[in-house]
Amino acid sequence: MLKKTLLFILSFFVATGLALAEVDVNKADQAALDGVRGIGPSMSRRILDERQKGGSFKDWSDLQARVKGIKDKAAAKLSANGLTVNGQPKAGASGDAVARSGKAAKSPRAENKGKEPAAKADKMAEEPAAAKK
């Protein structure tokens, strides 16, 4: 039983490590590209066809110009999910550090969740006092 538990834990960490591995668009095959979150079979096929037709991608702007469906927003997401061009993530892509660290940034809305605005809290505090009069 202990061996099975340890094997499960080990396989979980191996699978998790593979999911966060970087995939270079110039070296990857279709299976590796499909493994990147946000790339499906049709996009991986377009990437491979364009790479075969025009050679390796020079940088992110070259990839975006040559492959239909990859614009700035999509490129940033793909980069955050581990796709690289010549080993480089997309410059300025939000989430690059987040994807590698595994930590998500908290939005101001998430930080204020459950907290009422001061004016609303004051009004609620006044209501019971007014009801007693």
mmCIF file of N, CA and C in Angstrom:
data_model
loop_
_atom_site.group_PDB
_atom_site.id
_atom_site.type_symbol
_atom_site.label_atom_id
_atom_site.label_comp_id
_atom_site.label_asym_id
_atom_site.label_seq_id
_atom_site.Cartn_x
_atom_site.Cartn_y
_atom_site.Cartn_z
ATOM 1 N N MET A 1 0.825 -1.190 0.000
ATOM 2 C CA MET A 1 0.000 0.000 0.000
ATOM 3 C C MET A 1 0.869 1.254 0.000
ATOM 4 N N LEU A 2 1.917 1.249 0.802
ATOM 5 C CA LEU A 2 2.823 2.384 0.881
ATOM 6 C C LEU A 2 3.522 2.609 -0.459
ATOM 7 N N LYS A 3 3.890 1.527 -1.131
ATOM 8 C CA LYS A 3 4.553 1.659 -2.428
ATOM 9 C C LYS A 3 3.614 2.293 -3.454
ATOM 10 N N LYS A 4 2.344 1.893 -3.426
ATOM 11 C CA LYS A 4 1.380 2.456 -4.368
ATOM 12 C C LYS A 4 1.162 3.941 -4.101
ATOM 13 N N THR A 5 1.109 4.315 -2.842
ATOM 14 C CA THR A 5 0.928 5.723 -2.474
ATOM 15 C C THR A 5 2.116 6.552 -2.921
ATOM 16 N N LEU A 6 3.315 6.054 -2.663
ATOM 17 C CA LEU A 6 4.524 6.768 -3.087
ATOM 18 C C LEU A 6 4.607 6.861 -4.605
ATOM 19 N N LEU A 7 4.230 5.792 -5.292
ATOM 20 C CA LEU A 7 4.243 5.806 -6.744
ATOM 21 C C LEU A 7 3.250 6.844 -7.282
ATOM 22 N N PHE A 8 2.082 6.920 -6.658
ATOM 23 C CA PHE A 8 1.094 7.910 -7.062
ATOM 24 C C PHE A 8 1.627 9.325 -6.865
ATOM 25 N N ILE A 9 2.210 9.594 -5.722
ATOM 26 C CA ILE A 9 2.750 10.926 -5.427
ATOM 27 C C ILE A 9 3.859 11.280 -6.404
ATOM 28 N N LEU A 10 4.741 10.342 -6.671
ATOM 29 C CA LEU A 10 5.839 10.577 -7.607
ATOM 30 C C LEU A 10 5.302 10.849 -9.011
ATOM 31 N N SER A 11 4.337 10.047 -9.465
ATOM 32 C CA SER A 11 3.790 10.260 -10.804
ATOM 33 C C SER A 11 3.054 11.594 -10.902
ATOM 34 N N PHE A 12 2.425 12.024 -9.806
ATOM 35 C CA PHE A 12 1.761 13.327 -9.798
ATOM 36 C C PHE A 12 2.770 14.449 -10.016
ATOM 37 N N PHE A 13 3.891 14.395 -9.303
ATOM 38 C CA PHE A 13 4.889 15.448 -9.449
ATOM 39 C C PHE A 13 5.551 15.421 -10.821
ATOM 40 N N VAL A 14 5.748 14.255 -11.390
ATOM 41 C CA VAL A 14 6.315 14.156 -12.729
ATOM 42 C C VAL A 14 5.341 14.752 -13.739
ATOM 43 N N ALA A 15 4.070 14.401 -13.628
ATOM 44 C CA ALA A 15 3.061 14.935 -14.553
ATOM 45 C C ALA A 15 2.928 16.447 -14.424
ATOM 46 N N THR A 16 2.981 16.949 -13.195
ATOM 47 C CA THR A 16 2.894 18.387 -12.969
ATOM 48 C C THR A 16 4.103 19.098 -13.565
ATOM 49 N N GLY A 17 5.264 18.519 -13.411
ATOM 50 C CA GLY A 17 6.483 19.109 -13.968
ATOM 51 C C GLY A 17 6.445 19.152 -15.480
ATOM 52 N N LEU A 18 5.896 18.131 -16.106
ATOM 53 C CA LEU A 18 5.793 18.119 -17.554
ATOM 54 C C LEU A 18 4.787 19.143 -18.049
ATOM 55 N N ALA A 19 3.756 19.378 -17.281
ATOM 56 C CA ALA A 19 2.738 20.347 -17.685
ATOM 57 C C ALA A 19 3.292 21.765 -17.684
ATOM 58 N N LEU A 20 4.272 22.051 -16.847
ATOM 59 C CA LEU A 20 4.837 23.391 -16.769
ATOM 60 C C LEU A 20 6.093 23.548 -17.625
ATOM 61 N N ALA A 21 6.474 22.496 -18.347
ATOM 62 C CA ALA A 21 7.679 22.553 -19.162
ATOM 63 C C ALA A 21 7.488 23.521 -20.325
ATOM 64 N N GLU A 22 8.556 24.188 -20.680
ATOM 65 C CA GLU A 22 8.502 25.120 -21.798
ATOM 66 C C GLU A 22 8.598 24.349 -23.105
ATOM 67 N N VAL A 23 7.867 24.814 -24.104
ATOM 68 C CA VAL A 23 7.852 24.192 -25.420
ATOM 69 C C VAL A 23 8.296 25.242 -26.429
ATOM 70 N N ASP A 24 9.392 24.970 -27.129
ATOM 71 C CA ASP A 24 9.881 25.902 -28.140
ATOM 72 C C ASP A 24 9.157 25.625 -29.450
ATOM 73 N N VAL A 25 8.562 26.651 -30.006
ATOM 74 C CA VAL A 25 7.753 26.526 -31.209
ATOM 75 C C VAL A 25 8.582 26.051 -32.405
ATOM 76 N N ASN A 26 9.877 26.292 -32.409
ATOM 77 C CA ASN A 26 10.729 25.885 -33.521
ATOM 78 C C ASN A 26 11.230 24.450 -33.405
ATOM 79 N N LYS A 27 11.086 23.825 -32.251
ATOM 80 C CA LYS A 27 11.598 22.470 -32.049
ATOM 81 C C LYS A 27 10.503 21.447 -31.793
ATOM 82 N N ALA A 28 9.314 21.899 -31.438
ATOM 83 C CA ALA A 28 8.245 21.010 -30.991
ATOM 84 C C ALA A 28 7.564 20.284 -32.151
ATOM 85 N N ASP A 29 7.120 19.066 -31.861
ATOM 86 C CA ASP A 29 6.281 18.346 -32.800
ATOM 87 C C ASP A 29 4.817 18.648 -32.466
ATOM 88 N N GLN A 30 3.898 18.044 -33.210
ATOM 89 C CA GLN A 30 2.486 18.362 -33.011
ATOM 90 C C GLN A 30 2.012 17.973 -31.613
ATOM 91 N N ALA A 31 2.468 16.850 -31.097
ATOM 92 C CA ALA A 31 2.032 16.418 -29.770
ATOM 93 C C ALA A 31 2.484 17.402 -28.696
ATOM 94 N N ALA A 32 3.709 17.901 -28.817
ATOM 95 C CA ALA A 32 4.214 18.861 -27.828
ATOM 96 C C ALA A 32 3.449 20.177 -27.911
ATOM 97 N N LEU A 33 3.156 20.630 -29.116
ATOM 98 C CA LEU A 33 2.390 21.871 -29.273
ATOM 99 C C LEU A 33 0.971 21.700 -28.742
ATOM 100 N N ASP A 34 0.363 20.556 -28.985
ATOM 101 C CA ASP A 34 -0.980 20.287 -28.469
ATOM 102 C C ASP A 34 -1.003 20.264 -26.949
ATOM 103 N N GLY A 35 0.131 19.982 -26.346
ATOM 104 C CA GLY A 35 0.217 19.940 -24.887
ATOM 105 C C GLY A 35 0.229 21.308 -24.235
ATOM 106 N N VAL A 36 0.427 22.348 -25.010
ATOM 107 C CA VAL A 36 0.418 23.713 -24.482
ATOM 108 C C VAL A 36 -1.033 24.168 -24.384
ATOM 109 N N ARG A 37 -1.407 24.619 -23.212
ATOM 110 C CA ARG A 37 -2.784 25.082 -23.009
ATOM 111 C C ARG A 37 -3.059 26.268 -23.934
ATOM 112 N N GLY A 38 -4.132 26.174 -24.690
ATOM 113 C CA GLY A 38 -4.486 27.233 -25.629
ATOM 114 C C GLY A 38 -4.180 26.879 -27.068
ATOM 115 N N ILE A 39 -3.426 25.796 -27.278
ATOM 116 C CA ILE A 39 -3.132 25.346 -28.642
ATOM 117 C C ILE A 39 -3.865 24.039 -28.868
ATOM 118 N N GLY A 40 -4.727 24.053 -29.866
ATOM 119 C CA GLY A 40 -5.452 22.846 -30.237
ATOM 120 C C GLY A 40 -4.843 22.234 -31.484
ATOM 121 N N PRO A 41 -5.433 21.160 -31.965
ATOM 122 C CA PRO A 41 -4.887 20.477 -33.143
ATOM 123 C C PRO A 41 -4.819 21.364 -34.389
ATOM 124 N N SER A 42 -5.816 22.223 -34.600
ATOM 125 C CA SER A 42 -5.790 23.052 -35.809
ATOM 126 C C SER A 42 -4.696 24.119 -35.737
ATOM 127 N N MET A 43 -4.511 24.733 -34.572
ATOM 128 C CA MET A 43 -3.466 25.745 -34.451
ATOM 129 C C MET A 43 -2.080 25.103 -34.535
ATOM 130 N N SER A 44 -1.907 23.952 -33.909
ATOM 131 C CA SER A 44 -0.593 23.296 -33.988
ATOM 132 C C SER A 44 -0.286 22.917 -35.434
ATOM 133 N N ARG A 45 -1.298 22.510 -36.193
ATOM 134 C CA ARG A 45 -1.104 22.180 -37.605
ATOM 135 C C ARG A 45 -0.700 23.428 -38.383
ATOM 136 N N ARG A 46 -1.361 24.585 -38.102
ATOM 137 C CA ARG A 46 -1.001 25.836 -38.788
ATOM 138 C C ARG A 46 0.424 26.243 -38.463
ATOM 139 N N ILE A 47 0.824 26.071 -37.209
ATOM 140 C CA ILE A 47 2.188 26.419 -36.802
ATOM 141 C C ILE A 47 3.193 25.545 -37.539
ATOM 142 N N LEU A 48 2.950 24.239 -37.560
ATOM 143 C CA LEU A 48 3.882 23.324 -38.218
ATOM 144 C C LEU A 48 3.932 23.553 -39.725
ATOM 145 N N ASP A 49 2.779 23.802 -40.349
ATOM 146 C CA ASP A 49 2.758 24.074 -41.792
ATOM 147 C C ASP A 49 3.549 25.332 -42.121
ATOM 148 N N GLU A 50 3.358 26.388 -41.327
ATOM 149 C CA GLU A 50 4.070 27.643 -41.574
ATOM 150 C C GLU A 50 5.564 27.490 -41.313
ATOM 151 N N ARG A 51 5.906 26.729 -40.299
ATOM 152 C CA ARG A 51 7.333 26.500 -40.003
ATOM 153 C C ARG A 51 7.997 25.721 -41.133
ATOM 154 N N GLN A 52 7.276 24.759 -41.709
ATOM 155 C CA GLN A 52 7.820 23.984 -42.811
ATOM 156 C C GLN A 52 7.944 24.843 -44.074
ATOM 157 N N LYS A 53 6.948 25.699 -44.307
ATOM 158 C CA LYS A 53 6.930 26.538 -45.500
ATOM 159 C C LYS A 53 7.950 27.674 -45.428
ATOM 160 N N GLY A 54 8.016 28.359 -44.277
ATOM 161 C CA GLY A 54 8.852 29.558 -44.200
ATOM 162 C C GLY A 54 10.080 29.439 -43.315
ATOM 163 N N GLY A 55 10.335 28.271 -42.763
ATOM 164 C CA GLY A 55 11.492 28.106 -41.892
ATOM 165 C C GLY A 55 11.172 28.466 -40.452
ATOM 166 N N SER A 56 12.178 28.412 -39.623
ATOM 167 C CA SER A 56 12.008 28.693 -38.197
ATOM 168 C C SER A 56 11.505 30.113 -37.968
ATOM 169 N N PHE A 57 10.779 30.276 -36.876
ATOM 170 C CA PHE A 57 10.297 31.601 -36.496
ATOM 171 C C PHE A 57 11.438 32.352 -35.823
ATOM 172 N N LYS A 58 11.626 33.613 -36.208
ATOM 173 C CA LYS A 58 12.722 34.409 -35.662
ATOM 174 C C LYS A 58 12.428 34.899 -34.252
ATOM 175 N N ASP A 59 11.192 35.358 -34.042
ATOM 176 C CA ASP A 59 10.789 35.896 -32.748
ATOM 177 C C ASP A 59 9.267 35.854 -32.668
ATOM 178 N N TRP A 60 8.723 36.413 -31.589
ATOM 179 C CA TRP A 60 7.282 36.384 -31.386
ATOM 180 C C TRP A 60 6.539 37.168 -32.464
ATOM 181 N N SER A 61 7.091 38.289 -32.897
ATOM 182 C CA SER A 61 6.391 39.079 -33.921
ATOM 183 C C SER A 61 6.342 38.313 -35.242
ATOM 184 N N ASP A 62 7.379 37.554 -35.547
ATOM 185 C CA ASP A 62 7.403 36.732 -36.751
ATOM 186 C C ASP A 62 6.335 35.633 -36.656
ATOM 187 N N LEU A 63 6.228 34.996 -35.503
ATOM 188 C CA LEU A 63 5.206 33.967 -35.280
ATOM 189 C C LEU A 63 3.810 34.555 -35.445
ATOM 190 N N GLN A 64 3.578 35.721 -34.845
ATOM 191 C CA GLN A 64 2.270 36.361 -34.916
ATOM 192 C C GLN A 64 1.928 36.784 -36.342
ATOM 193 N N ALA A 65 2.910 37.228 -37.101
ATOM 194 C CA ALA A 65 2.659 37.675 -38.467
ATOM 195 C C ALA A 65 2.369 36.499 -39.403
ATOM 196 N N ARG A 66 2.982 35.356 -39.137
ATOM 197 C CA ARG A 66 2.867 34.220 -40.060
ATOM 198 C C ARG A 66 1.758 33.227 -39.725
ATOM 199 N N VAL A 67 1.353 33.152 -38.472
ATOM 200 C CA VAL A 67 0.354 32.146 -38.080
ATOM 201 C C VAL A 67 -0.974 32.833 -37.774
ATOM 202 N N LYS A 68 -1.994 32.477 -38.538
ATOM 203 C CA LYS A 68 -3.325 33.034 -38.348
ATOM 204 C C LYS A 68 -3.865 32.622 -36.977
ATOM 205 N N GLY A 69 -4.438 33.594 -36.266
ATOM 206 C CA GLY A 69 -5.054 33.312 -34.973
ATOM 207 C C GLY A 69 -4.176 33.621 -33.775
ATOM 208 N N ILE A 70 -2.942 34.029 -34.013
ATOM 209 C CA ILE A 70 -2.065 34.391 -32.890
ATOM 210 C C ILE A 70 -1.836 35.892 -32.942
ATOM 211 N N LYS A 71 -2.576 36.599 -32.118
ATOM 212 C CA LYS A 71 -2.421 38.053 -31.976
ATOM 213 C C LYS A 71 -1.764 38.321 -30.629
ATOM 214 N N ASP A 72 -1.651 39.579 -30.232
ATOM 215 C CA ASP A 72 -0.952 39.934 -28.992
ATOM 216 C C ASP A 72 -1.512 39.227 -27.765
ATOM 217 N N LYS A 73 -2.825 39.265 -27.604
ATOM 218 C CA LYS A 73 -3.439 38.687 -26.408
ATOM 219 C C LYS A 73 -3.231 37.172 -26.364
ATOM 220 N N ALA A 74 -3.449 36.514 -27.495
ATOM 221 C CA ALA A 74 -3.260 35.058 -27.552
ATOM 222 C C ALA A 74 -1.798 34.696 -27.343
ATOM 223 N N ALA A 75 -0.892 35.476 -27.928
ATOM 224 C CA ALA A 75 0.537 35.208 -27.778
ATOM 225 C C ALA A 75 0.960 35.333 -26.313
ATOM 226 N N ALA A 76 0.434 36.334 -25.617
ATOM 227 C CA ALA A 76 0.761 36.508 -24.203
ATOM 228 C C ALA A 76 0.278 35.315 -23.385
ATOM 229 N N LYS A 77 -0.930 34.826 -23.678
ATOM 230 C CA LYS A 77 -1.452 33.667 -22.962
ATOM 231 C C LYS A 77 -0.637 32.420 -23.256
ATOM 232 N N LEU A 78 -0.289 32.221 -24.526
ATOM 233 C CA LEU A 78 0.509 31.052 -24.892
ATOM 234 C C LEU A 78 1.881 31.104 -24.223
ATOM 235 N N SER A 79 2.470 32.275 -24.171
ATOM 236 C CA SER A 79 3.755 32.440 -23.510
ATOM 237 C C SER A 79 3.637 32.134 -22.026
ATOM 238 N N ALA A 80 2.573 32.608 -21.401
ATOM 239 C CA ALA A 80 2.358 32.338 -19.982
ATOM 240 C C ALA A 80 2.136 30.850 -19.725
ATOM 241 N N ASN A 81 1.641 30.136 -20.742
ATOM 242 C CA ASN A 81 1.395 28.702 -20.615
ATOM 243 C C ASN A 81 2.593 27.851 -21.021
ATOM 244 N N GLY A 82 3.727 28.496 -21.337
ATOM 245 C CA GLY A 82 4.960 27.753 -21.567
ATOM 246 C C GLY A 82 5.481 27.738 -22.982
ATOM 247 N N LEU A 83 4.833 28.391 -23.928
ATOM 248 C CA LEU A 83 5.328 28.414 -25.298
ATOM 249 C C LEU A 83 6.440 29.455 -25.418
ATOM 250 N N THR A 84 7.507 29.086 -26.090
ATOM 251 C CA THR A 84 8.613 30.023 -26.322
ATOM 252 C C THR A 84 8.957 30.042 -27.806
ATOM 253 N N VAL A 85 9.612 31.097 -28.234
ATOM 254 C CA VAL A 85 10.164 31.195 -29.578
ATOM 255 C C VAL A 85 11.664 31.367 -29.405
ATOM 256 N N ASN A 86 12.430 30.408 -29.889
ATOM 257 C CA ASN A 86 13.887 30.385 -29.695
ATOM 258 C C ASN A 86 14.255 30.468 -28.214
ATOM 259 N N GLY A 87 13.458 29.825 -27.382
ATOM 260 C CA GLY A 87 13.723 29.785 -25.947
ATOM 261 C C GLY A 87 13.315 31.028 -25.181
ATOM 262 N N GLN A 88 12.708 31.992 -25.864
ATOM 263 C CA GLN A 88 12.351 33.265 -25.224
ATOM 264 C C GLN A 88 10.843 33.372 -25.032
ATOM 265 N N PRO A 89 10.396 33.749 -23.827
ATOM 266 C CA PRO A 89 8.969 34.038 -23.651
ATOM 267 C C PRO A 89 8.643 35.366 -24.318
ATOM 268 N N LYS A 90 7.367 35.622 -24.511
ATOM 269 C CA LYS A 90 6.960 36.893 -25.128
ATOM 270 C C LYS A 90 7.272 38.026 -24.171
ATOM 271 N N ALA A 91 7.946 39.044 -24.678
ATOM 272 C CA ALA A 91 8.294 40.205 -23.863
ATOM 273 C C ALA A 91 7.033 40.917 -23.429
ATOM 274 N N GLY A 92 6.952 41.219 -22.139
ATOM 275 C CA GLY A 92 5.816 41.950 -21.603
ATOM 276 C C GLY A 92 4.566 41.111 -21.417
ATOM 277 N N ALA A 93 4.685 39.811 -21.623
ATOM 278 C CA ALA A 93 3.504 38.949 -21.446
ATOM 279 C C ALA A 93 3.198 38.831 -19.970
ATOM 280 N N SER A 94 2.004 39.243 -19.591
ATOM 281 C CA SER A 94 1.618 39.120 -18.194
ATOM 282 C C SER A 94 1.433 37.651 -17.886
ATOM 283 N N GLY A 95 1.951 37.266 -16.739
ATOM 284 C CA GLY A 95 1.782 35.890 -16.324
ATOM 285 C C GLY A 95 3.002 35.037 -16.541
ATOM 286 N N ASP A 96 4.068 35.561 -17.202
ATOM 287 C CA ASP A 96 5.271 34.754 -17.389
ATOM 288 C C ASP A 96 5.812 34.298 -16.056
ATOM 289 N N ALA A 97 5.995 35.238 -15.141
ATOM 290 C CA ALA A 97 6.524 34.876 -13.831
ATOM 291 C C ALA A 97 5.499 34.078 -13.046
ATOM 292 N N VAL A 98 4.232 34.382 -13.250
ATOM 293 C CA VAL A 98 3.170 33.671 -12.546
ATOM 294 C C VAL A 98 3.145 32.213 -12.981
ATOM 295 N N ALA A 99 3.255 31.982 -14.283
ATOM 296 C CA ALA A 99 3.197 30.610 -14.781
ATOM 297 C C ALA A 99 4.373 29.796 -14.267
ATOM 298 N N ARG A 100 5.529 30.412 -14.161
ATOM 299 C CA ARG A 100 6.708 29.667 -13.697
ATOM 300 C C ARG A 100 6.703 29.466 -12.188
ATOM 301 N N SER A 101 6.148 30.409 -11.446
ATOM 302 C CA SER A 101 6.158 30.285 -9.999
ATOM 303 C C SER A 101 4.969 29.492 -9.485
ATOM 304 N N GLY A 102 3.922 29.407 -10.296
ATOM 305 C CA GLY A 102 2.723 28.689 -9.883
ATOM 306 C C GLY A 102 1.825 29.505 -8.980
ATOM 307 N N LYS A 103 2.144 30.792 -8.781
ATOM 308 C CA LYS A 103 1.342 31.648 -7.919
ATOM 309 C C LYS A 103 0.544 32.609 -8.774
ATOM 310 N N ALA A 104 -0.696 32.780 -8.438
ATOM 311 C CA ALA A 104 -1.551 33.719 -9.151
ATOM 312 C C ALA A 104 -1.582 35.041 -8.403
ATOM 313 N N ALA A 105 -1.558 36.116 -9.152
ATOM 314 C CA ALA A 105 -1.632 37.437 -8.535
ATOM 315 C C ALA A 105 -3.063 37.705 -8.112
ATOM 316 N N LYS A 106 -3.232 38.343 -6.973
ATOM 317 C CA LYS A 106 -4.570 38.681 -6.501
ATOM 318 C C LYS A 106 -4.989 40.011 -7.100
ATOM 319 N N SER A 107 -6.213 40.045 -7.557
ATOM 320 C CA SER A 107 -6.740 41.294 -8.075
ATOM 321 C C SER A 107 -7.287 42.106 -6.907
ATOM 322 N N PRO A 108 -7.395 43.421 -7.064
ATOM 323 C CA PRO A 108 -7.973 44.237 -5.993
ATOM 324 C C PRO A 108 -9.388 43.780 -5.647
ATOM 325 N N ARG A 109 -10.124 43.327 -6.633
ATOM 326 C CA ARG A 109 -11.482 42.851 -6.388
ATOM 327 C C ARG A 109 -11.452 41.621 -5.482
ATOM 328 N N ALA A 110 -10.496 40.705 -5.714
ATOM 329 C CA ALA A 110 -10.404 39.503 -4.887
ATOM 330 C C ALA A 110 -9.997 39.851 -3.456
ATOM 331 N N GLU A 111 -9.135 40.844 -3.311
ATOM 332 C CA GLU A 111 -8.688 41.234 -1.978
ATOM 333 C C GLU A 111 -9.820 41.849 -1.168
ATOM 334 N N ASN A 112 -10.761 42.534 -1.839
ATOM 335 C CA ASN A 112 -11.866 43.187 -1.150
ATOM 336 C C ASN A 112 -13.090 42.290 -1.013
ATOM 337 N N LYS A 113 -12.977 41.066 -1.481
ATOM 338 C CA LYS A 113 -14.115 40.162 -1.416
ATOM 339 C C LYS A 113 -14.518 39.950 0.042
ATOM 340 N N GLY A 114 -15.767 40.112 0.311
ATOM 341 C CA GLY A 114 -16.279 39.940 1.663
ATOM 342 C C GLY A 114 -16.223 41.209 2.500
ATOM 343 N N LYS A 115 -15.565 42.233 1.991
ATOM 344 C CA LYS A 115 -15.491 43.505 2.712
ATOM 345 C C LYS A 115 -16.517 44.453 2.118
ATOM 346 N N GLU A 116 -17.295 45.074 2.944
ATOM 347 C CA GLU A 116 -18.288 46.018 2.473
ATOM 348 C C GLU A 116 -17.679 47.416 2.436
ATOM 349 N N PRO A 117 -18.118 48.217 1.488
ATOM 350 C CA PRO A 117 -17.643 49.602 1.476
ATOM 351 C C PRO A 117 -18.042 50.298 2.779
ATOM 352 N N ALA A 118 -17.239 51.245 3.202
ATOM 353 C CA ALA A 118 -17.460 51.923 4.484
ATOM 354 C C ALA A 118 -18.834 52.589 4.549
ATOM 355 N N ALA A 119 -19.268 53.235 3.474
ATOM 356 C CA ALA A 119 -20.561 53.929 3.484
ATOM 357 C C ALA A 119 -21.705 52.935 3.682
ATOM 358 N N LYS A 120 -21.614 51.775 3.047
ATOM 359 C CA LYS A 120 -22.662 50.780 3.183
ATOM 360 C C LYS A 120 -22.668 50.212 4.602
ATOM 361 N N ALA A 121 -21.490 49.983 5.159
ATOM 362 C CA ALA A 121 -21.401 49.454 6.523
ATOM 363 C C ALA A 121 -21.954 50.475 7.520
ATOM 364 N N ASP A 122 -21.665 51.768 7.334
ATOM 365 C CA ASP A 122 -22.185 52.810 8.223
ATOM 366 C C ASP A 122 -23.706 52.871 8.149
ATOM 367 N N LYS A 123 -24.243 52.763 6.943
ATOM 368 C CA LYS A 123 -25.689 52.827 6.772
ATOM 369 C C LYS A 123 -26.353 51.650 7.480
ATOM 370 N N MET A 124 -25.758 50.486 7.356
ATOM 371 C CA MET A 124 -26.319 49.301 8.001
ATOM 372 C C MET A 124 -26.258 49.435 9.525
ATOM 373 N N ALA A 125 -25.203 50.080 10.027
ATOM 374 C CA ALA A 125 -25.081 50.279 11.475
ATOM 375 C C ALA A 125 -26.123 51.264 11.972
ATOM 376 N N GLU A 126 -26.497 52.240 11.155
ATOM 377 C CA GLU A 126 -27.481 53.230 11.541
ATOM 378 C C GLU A 126 -28.907 52.696 11.535
ATOM 379 N N GLU A 127 -29.202 51.736 10.659
ATOM 380 C CA GLU A 127 -30.549 51.220 10.515
ATOM 381 C C GLU A 127 -31.117 50.624 11.805
ATOM 382 N N PRO A 128 -30.390 49.807 12.534
ATOM 383 C CA PRO A 128 -30.954 49.274 13.780
ATOM 384 C C PRO A 128 -31.219 50.396 14.800
ATOM 385 N N ALA A 129 -30.370 51.406 14.829
ATOM 386 C CA ALA A 129 -30.576 52.518 15.751
ATOM 387 C C ALA A 129 -31.846 53.269 15.390
ATOM 388 N N ALA A 130 -32.093 53.460 14.113
ATOM 389 C CA ALA A 130 -33.301 54.169 13.668
ATOM 390 C C ALA A 130 -34.541 53.336 13.953
ATOM 391 N N ALA A 131 -34.442 52.032 13.895
ATOM 392 C CA ALA A 131 -35.585 51.163 14.146
ATOM 393 C C ALA A 131 -35.985 51.185 15.619
ATOM 394 N N LYS A 132 -35.056 51.444 16.542
ATOM 395 C CA LYS A 132 -35.346 51.471 17.965
ATOM 396 C C LYS A 132 -36.132 52.721 18.365
ATOM 397 N N LYS A 133 -36.034 53.802 17.593
ATOM 398 C CA LYS A 133 -36.669 55.070 17.948
ATOM 399 C C LYS A 133 -38.140 55.021 17.817
#
